[in-house]
Tab-separated table of C-alpha atoms and ligand atoms in Angstrom:
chain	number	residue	atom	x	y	z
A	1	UNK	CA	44.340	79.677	88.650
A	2	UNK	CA	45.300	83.025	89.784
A	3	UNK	CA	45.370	81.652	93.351
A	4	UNK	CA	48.069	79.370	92.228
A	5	UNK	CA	49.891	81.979	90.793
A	6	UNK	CA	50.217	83.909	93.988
A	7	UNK	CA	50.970	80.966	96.131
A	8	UNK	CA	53.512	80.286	93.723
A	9	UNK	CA	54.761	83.737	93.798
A	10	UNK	CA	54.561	83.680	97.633
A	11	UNK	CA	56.828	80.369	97.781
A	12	UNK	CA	59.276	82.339	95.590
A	13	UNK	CA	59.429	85.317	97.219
A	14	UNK	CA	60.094	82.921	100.487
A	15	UNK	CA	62.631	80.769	98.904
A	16	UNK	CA	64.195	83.115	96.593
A	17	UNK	CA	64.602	85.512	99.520
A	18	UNK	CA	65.333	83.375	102.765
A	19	UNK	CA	68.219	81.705	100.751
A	20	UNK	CA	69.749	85.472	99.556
A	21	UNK	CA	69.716	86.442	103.313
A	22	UNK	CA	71.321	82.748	104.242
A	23	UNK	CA	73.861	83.441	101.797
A	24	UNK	CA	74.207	87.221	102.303
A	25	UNK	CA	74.524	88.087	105.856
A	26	UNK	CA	77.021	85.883	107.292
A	27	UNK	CA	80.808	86.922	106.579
A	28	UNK	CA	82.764	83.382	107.104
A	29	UNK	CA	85.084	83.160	104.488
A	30	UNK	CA	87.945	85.388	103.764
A	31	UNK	CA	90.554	84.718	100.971
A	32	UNK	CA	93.600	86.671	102.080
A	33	UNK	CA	96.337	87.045	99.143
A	34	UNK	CA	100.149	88.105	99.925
A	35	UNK	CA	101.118	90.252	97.147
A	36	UNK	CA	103.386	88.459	94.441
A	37	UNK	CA	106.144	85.765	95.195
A	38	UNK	CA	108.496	83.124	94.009
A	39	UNK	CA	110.588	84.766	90.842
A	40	UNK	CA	107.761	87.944	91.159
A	41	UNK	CA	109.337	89.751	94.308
A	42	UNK	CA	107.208	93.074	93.995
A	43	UNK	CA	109.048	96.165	94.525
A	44	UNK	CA	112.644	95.813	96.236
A	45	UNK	CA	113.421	97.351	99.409
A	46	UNK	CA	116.750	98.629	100.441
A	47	UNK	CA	116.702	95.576	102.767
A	48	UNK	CA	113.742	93.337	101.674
A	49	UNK	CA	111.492	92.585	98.917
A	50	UNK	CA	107.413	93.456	98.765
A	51	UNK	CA	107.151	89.365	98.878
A	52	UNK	CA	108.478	88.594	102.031
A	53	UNK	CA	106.568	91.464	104.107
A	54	UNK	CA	103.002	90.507	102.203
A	55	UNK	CA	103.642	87.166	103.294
A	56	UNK	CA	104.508	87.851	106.651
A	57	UNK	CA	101.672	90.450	107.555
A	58	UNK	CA	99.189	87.850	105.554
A	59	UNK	CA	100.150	85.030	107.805
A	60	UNK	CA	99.465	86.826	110.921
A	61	UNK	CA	96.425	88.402	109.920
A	62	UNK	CA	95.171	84.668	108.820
A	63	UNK	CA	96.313	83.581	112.470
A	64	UNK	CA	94.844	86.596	114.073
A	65	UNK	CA	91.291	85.915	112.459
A	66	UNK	CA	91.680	82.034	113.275
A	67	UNK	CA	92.586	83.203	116.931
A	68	UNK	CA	89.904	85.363	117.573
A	69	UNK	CA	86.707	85.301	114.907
A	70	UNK	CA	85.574	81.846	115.628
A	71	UNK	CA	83.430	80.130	112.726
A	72	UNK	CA	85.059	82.315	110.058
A	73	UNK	CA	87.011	80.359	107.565
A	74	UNK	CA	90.860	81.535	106.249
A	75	UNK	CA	92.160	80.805	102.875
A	76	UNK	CA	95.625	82.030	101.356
A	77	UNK	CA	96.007	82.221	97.880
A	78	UNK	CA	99.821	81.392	98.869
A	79	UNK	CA	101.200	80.362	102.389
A	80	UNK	CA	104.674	80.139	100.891
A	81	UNK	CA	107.264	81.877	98.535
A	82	UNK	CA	105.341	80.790	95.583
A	83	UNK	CA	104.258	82.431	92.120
A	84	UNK	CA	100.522	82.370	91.669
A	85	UNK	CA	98.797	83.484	88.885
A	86	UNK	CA	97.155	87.196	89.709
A	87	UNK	CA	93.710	85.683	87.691
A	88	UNK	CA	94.008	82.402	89.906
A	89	UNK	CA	94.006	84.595	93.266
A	90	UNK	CA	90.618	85.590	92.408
A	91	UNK	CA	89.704	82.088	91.032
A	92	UNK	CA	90.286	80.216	94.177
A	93	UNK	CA	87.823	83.231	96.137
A	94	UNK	CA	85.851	82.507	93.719
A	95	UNK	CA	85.392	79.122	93.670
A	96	UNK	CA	85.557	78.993	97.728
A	97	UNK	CA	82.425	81.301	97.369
A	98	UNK	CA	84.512	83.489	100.091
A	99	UNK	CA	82.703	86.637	101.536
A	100	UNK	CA	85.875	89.195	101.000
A	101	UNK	CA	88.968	89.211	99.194
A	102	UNK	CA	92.010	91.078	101.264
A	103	UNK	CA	94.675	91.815	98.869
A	104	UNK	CA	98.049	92.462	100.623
A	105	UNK	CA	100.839	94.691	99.124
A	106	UNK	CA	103.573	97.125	99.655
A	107	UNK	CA	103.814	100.434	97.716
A	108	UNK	CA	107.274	102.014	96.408
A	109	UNK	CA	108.224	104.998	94.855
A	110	UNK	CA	111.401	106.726	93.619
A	111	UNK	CA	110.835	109.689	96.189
A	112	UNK	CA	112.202	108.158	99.396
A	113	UNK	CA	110.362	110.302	101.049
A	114	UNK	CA	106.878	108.967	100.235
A	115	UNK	CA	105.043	107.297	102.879
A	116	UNK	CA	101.783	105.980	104.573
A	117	UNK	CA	99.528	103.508	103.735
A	118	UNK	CA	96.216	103.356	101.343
A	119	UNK	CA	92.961	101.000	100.296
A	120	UNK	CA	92.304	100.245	96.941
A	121	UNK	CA	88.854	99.595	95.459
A	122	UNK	CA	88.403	98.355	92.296
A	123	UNK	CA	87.049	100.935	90.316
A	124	UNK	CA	87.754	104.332	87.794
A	125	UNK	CA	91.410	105.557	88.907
A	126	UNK	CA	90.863	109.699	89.088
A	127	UNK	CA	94.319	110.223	89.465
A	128	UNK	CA	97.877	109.624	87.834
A	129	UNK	CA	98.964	108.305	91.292
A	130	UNK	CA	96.615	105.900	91.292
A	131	UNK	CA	96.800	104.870	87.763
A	132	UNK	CA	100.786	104.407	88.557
A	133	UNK	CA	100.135	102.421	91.369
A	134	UNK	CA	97.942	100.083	90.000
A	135	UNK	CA	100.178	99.510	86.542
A	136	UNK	CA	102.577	98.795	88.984
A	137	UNK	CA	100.885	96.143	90.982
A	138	UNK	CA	99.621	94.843	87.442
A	139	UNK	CA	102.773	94.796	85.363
A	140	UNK	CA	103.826	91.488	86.378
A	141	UNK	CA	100.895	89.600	84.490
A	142	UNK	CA	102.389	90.453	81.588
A	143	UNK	CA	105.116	87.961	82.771
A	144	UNK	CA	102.319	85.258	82.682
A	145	UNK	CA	100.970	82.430	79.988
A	146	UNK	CA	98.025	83.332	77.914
A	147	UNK	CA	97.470	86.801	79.976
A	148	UNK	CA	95.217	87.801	77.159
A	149	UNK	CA	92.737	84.933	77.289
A	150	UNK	CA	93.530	85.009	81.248
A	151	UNK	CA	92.403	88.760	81.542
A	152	UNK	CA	89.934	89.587	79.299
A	153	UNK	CA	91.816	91.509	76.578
A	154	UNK	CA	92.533	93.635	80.089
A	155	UNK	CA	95.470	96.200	79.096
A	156	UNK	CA	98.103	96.360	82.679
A	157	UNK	CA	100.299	98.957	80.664
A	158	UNK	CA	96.864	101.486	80.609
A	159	UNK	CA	94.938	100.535	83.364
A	160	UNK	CA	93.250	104.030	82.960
A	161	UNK	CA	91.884	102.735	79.212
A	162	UNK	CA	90.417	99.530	80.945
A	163	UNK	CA	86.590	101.349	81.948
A	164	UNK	CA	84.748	98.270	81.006
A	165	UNK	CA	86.512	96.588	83.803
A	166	UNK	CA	86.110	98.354	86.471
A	167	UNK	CA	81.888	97.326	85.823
A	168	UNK	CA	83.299	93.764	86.847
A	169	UNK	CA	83.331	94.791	90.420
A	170	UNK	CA	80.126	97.230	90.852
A	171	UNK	CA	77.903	95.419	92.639
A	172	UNK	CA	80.353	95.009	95.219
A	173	UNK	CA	81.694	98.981	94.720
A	174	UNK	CA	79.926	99.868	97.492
A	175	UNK	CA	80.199	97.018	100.191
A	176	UNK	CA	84.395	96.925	99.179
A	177	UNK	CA	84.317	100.929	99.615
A	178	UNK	CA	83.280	100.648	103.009
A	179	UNK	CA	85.085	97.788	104.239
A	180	UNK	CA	88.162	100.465	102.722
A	181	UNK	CA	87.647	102.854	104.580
A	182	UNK	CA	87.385	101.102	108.048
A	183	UNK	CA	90.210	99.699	106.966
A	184	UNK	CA	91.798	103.245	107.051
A	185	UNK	CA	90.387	104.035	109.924
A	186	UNK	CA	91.635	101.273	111.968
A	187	UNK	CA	95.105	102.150	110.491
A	188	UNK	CA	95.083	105.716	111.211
A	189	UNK	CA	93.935	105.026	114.999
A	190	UNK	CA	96.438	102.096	115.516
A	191	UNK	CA	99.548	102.812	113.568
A	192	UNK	CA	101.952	106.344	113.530
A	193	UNK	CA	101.683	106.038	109.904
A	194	UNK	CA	100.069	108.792	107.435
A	195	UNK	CA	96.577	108.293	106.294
A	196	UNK	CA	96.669	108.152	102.219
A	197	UNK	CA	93.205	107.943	102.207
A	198	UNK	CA	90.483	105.231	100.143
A	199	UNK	CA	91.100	104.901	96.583
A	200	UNK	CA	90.242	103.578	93.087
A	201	UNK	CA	91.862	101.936	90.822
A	202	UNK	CA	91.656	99.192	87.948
A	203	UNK	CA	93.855	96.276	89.121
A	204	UNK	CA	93.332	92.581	87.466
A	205	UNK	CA	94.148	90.750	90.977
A	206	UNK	CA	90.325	92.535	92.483
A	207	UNK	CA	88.247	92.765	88.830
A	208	UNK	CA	87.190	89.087	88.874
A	209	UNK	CA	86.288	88.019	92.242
A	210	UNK	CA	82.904	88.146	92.925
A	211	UNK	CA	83.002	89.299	96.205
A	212	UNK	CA	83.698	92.686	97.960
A	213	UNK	CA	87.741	93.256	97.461
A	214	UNK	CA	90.041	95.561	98.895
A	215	UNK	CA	93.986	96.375	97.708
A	216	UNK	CA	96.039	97.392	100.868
A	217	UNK	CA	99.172	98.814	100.107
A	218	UNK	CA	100.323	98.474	103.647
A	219	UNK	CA	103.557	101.257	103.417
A	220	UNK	CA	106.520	101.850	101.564
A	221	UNK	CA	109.209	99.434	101.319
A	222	UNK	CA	111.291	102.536	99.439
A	223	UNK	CA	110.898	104.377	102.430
A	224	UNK	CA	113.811	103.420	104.805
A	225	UNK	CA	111.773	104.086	108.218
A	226	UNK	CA	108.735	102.792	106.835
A	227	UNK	CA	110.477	99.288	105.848
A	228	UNK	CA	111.965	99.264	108.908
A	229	UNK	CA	108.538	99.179	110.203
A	230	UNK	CA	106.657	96.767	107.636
A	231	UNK	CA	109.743	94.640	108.284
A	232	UNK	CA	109.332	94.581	112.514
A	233	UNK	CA	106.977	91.962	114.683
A	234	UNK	CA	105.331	95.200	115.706
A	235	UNK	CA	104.783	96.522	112.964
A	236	UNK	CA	103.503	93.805	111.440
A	237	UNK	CA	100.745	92.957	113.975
A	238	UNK	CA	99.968	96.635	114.213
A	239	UNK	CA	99.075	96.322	111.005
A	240	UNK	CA	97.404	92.727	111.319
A	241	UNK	CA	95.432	94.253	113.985
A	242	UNK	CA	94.125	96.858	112.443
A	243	UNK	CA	93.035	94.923	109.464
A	244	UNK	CA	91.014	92.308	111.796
A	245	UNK	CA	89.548	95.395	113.613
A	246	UNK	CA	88.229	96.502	110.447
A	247	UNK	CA	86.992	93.225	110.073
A	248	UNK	CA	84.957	93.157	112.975
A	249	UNK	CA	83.621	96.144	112.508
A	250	UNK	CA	82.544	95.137	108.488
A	251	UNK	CA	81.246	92.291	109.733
A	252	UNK	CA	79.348	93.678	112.916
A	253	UNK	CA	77.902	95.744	110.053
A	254	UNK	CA	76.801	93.274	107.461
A	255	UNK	CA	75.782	90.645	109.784
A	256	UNK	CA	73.800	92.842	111.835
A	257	UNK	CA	75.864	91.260	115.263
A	258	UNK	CA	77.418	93.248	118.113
A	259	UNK	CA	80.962	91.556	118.484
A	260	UNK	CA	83.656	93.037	121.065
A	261	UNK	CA	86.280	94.116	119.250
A	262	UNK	CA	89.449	93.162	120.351
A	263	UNK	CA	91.804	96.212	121.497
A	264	UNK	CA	95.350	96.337	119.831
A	265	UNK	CA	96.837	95.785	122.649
A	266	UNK	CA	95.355	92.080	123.005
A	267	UNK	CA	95.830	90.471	119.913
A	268	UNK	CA	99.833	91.602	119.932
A	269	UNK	CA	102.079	89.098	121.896
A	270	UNK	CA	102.890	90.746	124.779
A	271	UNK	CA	106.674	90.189	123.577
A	272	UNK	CA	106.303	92.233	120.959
A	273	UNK	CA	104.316	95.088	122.769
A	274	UNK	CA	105.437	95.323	125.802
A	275	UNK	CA	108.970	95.765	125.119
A	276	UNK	CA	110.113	99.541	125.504
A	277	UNK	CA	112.869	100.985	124.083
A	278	UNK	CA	114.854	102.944	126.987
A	279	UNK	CA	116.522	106.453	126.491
A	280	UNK	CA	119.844	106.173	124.495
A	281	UNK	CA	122.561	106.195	126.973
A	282	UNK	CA	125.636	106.678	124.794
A	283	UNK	CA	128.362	109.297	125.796
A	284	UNK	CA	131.511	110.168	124.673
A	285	UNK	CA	134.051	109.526	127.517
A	286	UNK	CA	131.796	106.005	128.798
A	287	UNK	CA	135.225	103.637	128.538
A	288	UNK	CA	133.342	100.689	129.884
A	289	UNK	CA	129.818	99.321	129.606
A	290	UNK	CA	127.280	101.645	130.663
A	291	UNK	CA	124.979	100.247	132.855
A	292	UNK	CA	121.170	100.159	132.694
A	293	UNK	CA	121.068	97.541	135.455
A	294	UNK	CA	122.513	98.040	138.748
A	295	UNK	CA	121.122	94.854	140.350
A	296	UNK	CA	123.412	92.124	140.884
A	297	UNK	CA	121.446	89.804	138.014
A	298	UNK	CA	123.078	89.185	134.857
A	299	UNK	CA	121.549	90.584	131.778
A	300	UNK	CA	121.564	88.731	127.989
A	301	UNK	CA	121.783	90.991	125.193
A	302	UNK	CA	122.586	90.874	121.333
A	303	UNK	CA	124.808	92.199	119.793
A	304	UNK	CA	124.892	92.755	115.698
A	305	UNK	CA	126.963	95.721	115.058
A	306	UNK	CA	130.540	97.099	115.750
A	307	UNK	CA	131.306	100.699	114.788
A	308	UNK	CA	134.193	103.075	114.974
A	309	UNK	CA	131.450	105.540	115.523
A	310	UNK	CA	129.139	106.730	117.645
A	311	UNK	CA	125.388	106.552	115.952
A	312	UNK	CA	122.251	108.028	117.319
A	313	UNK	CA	120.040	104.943	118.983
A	314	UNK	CA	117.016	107.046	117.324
A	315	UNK	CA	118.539	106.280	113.569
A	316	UNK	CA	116.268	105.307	111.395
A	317	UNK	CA	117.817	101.555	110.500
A	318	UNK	CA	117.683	100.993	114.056
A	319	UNK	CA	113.582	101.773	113.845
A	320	UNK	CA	112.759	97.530	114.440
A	321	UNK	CA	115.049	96.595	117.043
A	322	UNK	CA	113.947	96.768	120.539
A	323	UNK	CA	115.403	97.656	123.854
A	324	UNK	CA	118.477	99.251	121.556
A	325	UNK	CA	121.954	99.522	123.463
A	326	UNK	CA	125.200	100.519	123.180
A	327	UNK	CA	128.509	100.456	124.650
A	328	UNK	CA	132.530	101.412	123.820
A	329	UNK	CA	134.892	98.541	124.247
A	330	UNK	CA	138.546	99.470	122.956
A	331	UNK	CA	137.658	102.125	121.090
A	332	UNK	CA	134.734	100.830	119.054
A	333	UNK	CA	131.198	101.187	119.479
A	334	UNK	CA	129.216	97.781	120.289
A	335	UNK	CA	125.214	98.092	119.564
A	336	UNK	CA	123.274	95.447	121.046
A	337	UNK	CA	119.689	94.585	121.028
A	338	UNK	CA	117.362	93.057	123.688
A	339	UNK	CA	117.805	92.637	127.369
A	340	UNK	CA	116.901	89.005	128.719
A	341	UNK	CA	117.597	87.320	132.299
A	342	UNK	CA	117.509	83.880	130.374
A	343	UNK	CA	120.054	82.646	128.033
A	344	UNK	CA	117.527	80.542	125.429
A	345	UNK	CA	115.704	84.254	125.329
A	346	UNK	CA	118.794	85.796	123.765
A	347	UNK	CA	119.536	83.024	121.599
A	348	UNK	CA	116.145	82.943	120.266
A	349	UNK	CA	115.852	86.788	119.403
A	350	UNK	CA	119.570	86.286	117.864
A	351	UNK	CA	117.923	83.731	115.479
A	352	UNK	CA	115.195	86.320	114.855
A	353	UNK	CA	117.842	89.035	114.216
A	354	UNK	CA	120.080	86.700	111.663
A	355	UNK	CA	116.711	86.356	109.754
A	356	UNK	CA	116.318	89.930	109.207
A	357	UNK	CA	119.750	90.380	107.963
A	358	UNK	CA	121.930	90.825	110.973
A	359	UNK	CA	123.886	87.984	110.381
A	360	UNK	CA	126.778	88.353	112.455
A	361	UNK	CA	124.245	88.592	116.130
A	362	UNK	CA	125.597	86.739	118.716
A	363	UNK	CA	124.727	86.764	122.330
A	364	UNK	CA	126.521	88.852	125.203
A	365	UNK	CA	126.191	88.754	128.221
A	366	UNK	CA	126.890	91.733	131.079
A	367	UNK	CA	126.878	91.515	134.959
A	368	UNK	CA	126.702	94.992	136.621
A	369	UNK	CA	127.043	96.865	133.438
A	370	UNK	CA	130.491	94.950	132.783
A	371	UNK	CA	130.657	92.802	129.568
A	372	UNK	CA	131.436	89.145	130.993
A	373	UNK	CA	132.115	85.993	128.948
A	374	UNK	CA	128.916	83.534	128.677
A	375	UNK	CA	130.457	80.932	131.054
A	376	UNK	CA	131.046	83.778	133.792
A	377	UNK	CA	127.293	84.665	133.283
A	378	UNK	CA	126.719	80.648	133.247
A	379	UNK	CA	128.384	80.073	136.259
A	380	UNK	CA	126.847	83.110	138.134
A	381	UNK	CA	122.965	82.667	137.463
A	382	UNK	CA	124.086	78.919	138.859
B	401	ZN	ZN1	102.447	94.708	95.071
């Protein structure tokens, strides 16, 4: 009898065991979730809304990860601008039995000059900063059907009062601490933003997944440089990058594996990286173009703004346009963007540019520094 009992306990102690490691040590399934949506914007930019930049920096990240991390699944708890449910974000990880939760926001605040970026854990919020940001990020459930029955009798408008909640997420405290703070690290090292450190906080979008979560609140969208950065390709797959470097590393830990991690530099199109911005070449008395380009080739660029002044290329709502330019044409000051040998090039970056609000861009084109119609520049690259 007693033998029994130990072979039984031994067949326990294999199955019991061998299926927790199974289940345990492989991270293939990651729920990423762009912050708010549809008629819930998030907090308002002085050009864009929190919505729009979540869902952009989501969607790469999801295509980075699909790119490079082969046999790890992606799932978006919205792909689209769409309203979801904050309790049915953590449902659908949930129910996918996903290995971590990425929860993708931008942070605001009535000091423009706030800035940086920070990761959230769910857990006891020590300060008033954090409680703020996380009544923030929680207000808009009170928006919602049934948020009582939905939540748990969870309070958004004290987050601070909400303890027993924070318990929700322990046994992953630890795991979604970590995975924090190589997220911060990855930021620090890859972006020229400020380093706002790991924090805690009770927020009802992390407090029922069952499954190490993270908050990033990526930058601030009130600050103008900093949405100027959130709202560029480079920006955003700086901070993509980062965020699937910390992923590698989290799950080189967890998985005991040794995979290369990617540098920066290779998962951003080399587009977006490559392109340098050259030294403003503005002066007063320049009457005609001012030429960056001597050879005899004829250069595309855009152009979205006419000024009666002159403006520094190095001001601040210039921060996401790339190879910046400028030249005086009748006594008004022409900024273009971009410089392309190829026609379709231009016209594709002037599509990019009407997107993000310049919605006058149009393509110019200039032959020895001179500004020269589109059918001169036609008929010369001919
Ligand atoms: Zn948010």
């Amino acid at each position: 009898m007693k033998r029994c009992i130990l072979i039984f306990f031994v067949l326990w102690v294999i199955t019991a065991f061998g299926g927790y490691a199974q289940k345990t040590q492989v991270i293939d399934k990651i729920v990423i979730d762009p912050g708010h949506g549809g008629d819930k914007p998030g907090a308002i930019g002085s050009r864009s809304k929190e919505k729009e930049i979540t869902l952009a920096v989501s969607l790469k990240l999801g295509q980075l990860i699909k790119d490079n991390l082969q046999g790890v699944d992606v799932l978006f708890t919205r792909t689209t601008d769409k309203d979801i449910d904050l309790y049915k974000r953590s449902q659908l990880a949930n129910k996918s039995n996903a290995d971590l939760f990425i929860s993708i926001h931008c942070n605001s605040s009535t000091s423009k000059e706030s800035k940086g970026f920070e990761t959230f854990a769910m857990g006891f919020a020590k300060t008033a900063e954090n409680i703020a940001v996380a009544k923030k990020e929680n207000a808009e459930i009170l928006t919602e059907l049934n948020y009582q029955k939905n939540y748990d009798g969870f309070d958004p408008n004290a987050p601070e009062n909400n303890i027993l909640f924070s318990l929700y997420q322990t046994a992953y405290m630890e795991s979604s601490l970590k995975f924090a703070d190589l997220i911060q690290k990855q930021f620090a090292a890859n972006t020229t933003m400020s380093n706002r450190g790991v924090k805690q906080a009770n927020f009802v979008v992390l407090f029922q997944s069952a499954m190490p979560s993270v908050l990033i609140e990526i930058g601030f969208i009130s600050n103008k440089q900093e949405e100027a950065y959130l709202l560029s390709d480079k920006g955003q797959y700086e901070i993509a990058g980062s965020i699937l470097r910390a992923i590698y590393e989290y799950k080189n830990l967890k998985d005991n594996t040794q995979l290369t991690i990617p540098k920066l530099q290779a998962l951003i199109p080399d587009s977006i990286y490559n392109k340098k911005v050259p030294e403003p070449i503005i002066t007063k008395d320049t009457t005609t173009a001012t030429t960056i380009d001597d050879t005899a080739a004829v250069v595309y660029r855009v152009q979205m703004l006419s000024l009666p002044e002159k403006v520094a290329l190095n001001d601040s709502r210039f921060a996401d346009l790339d190879s910046l330019w400028a030249y005086q044409q009748d006594g008004i000051w022409k900024y273009t963007a971009g410089s392309f040998n190829r026609y379709g090039l231009a016209a594709e970056y002037q599509t990019a540019l009407k997107e993000r609000g310049y919605k006058d861009a149009f393509v110019v084109a200039f032959y020895k520094g001179k500004r020269i119609s589109l059918a001169e520049a036609n008929k010369l690259n001919k």
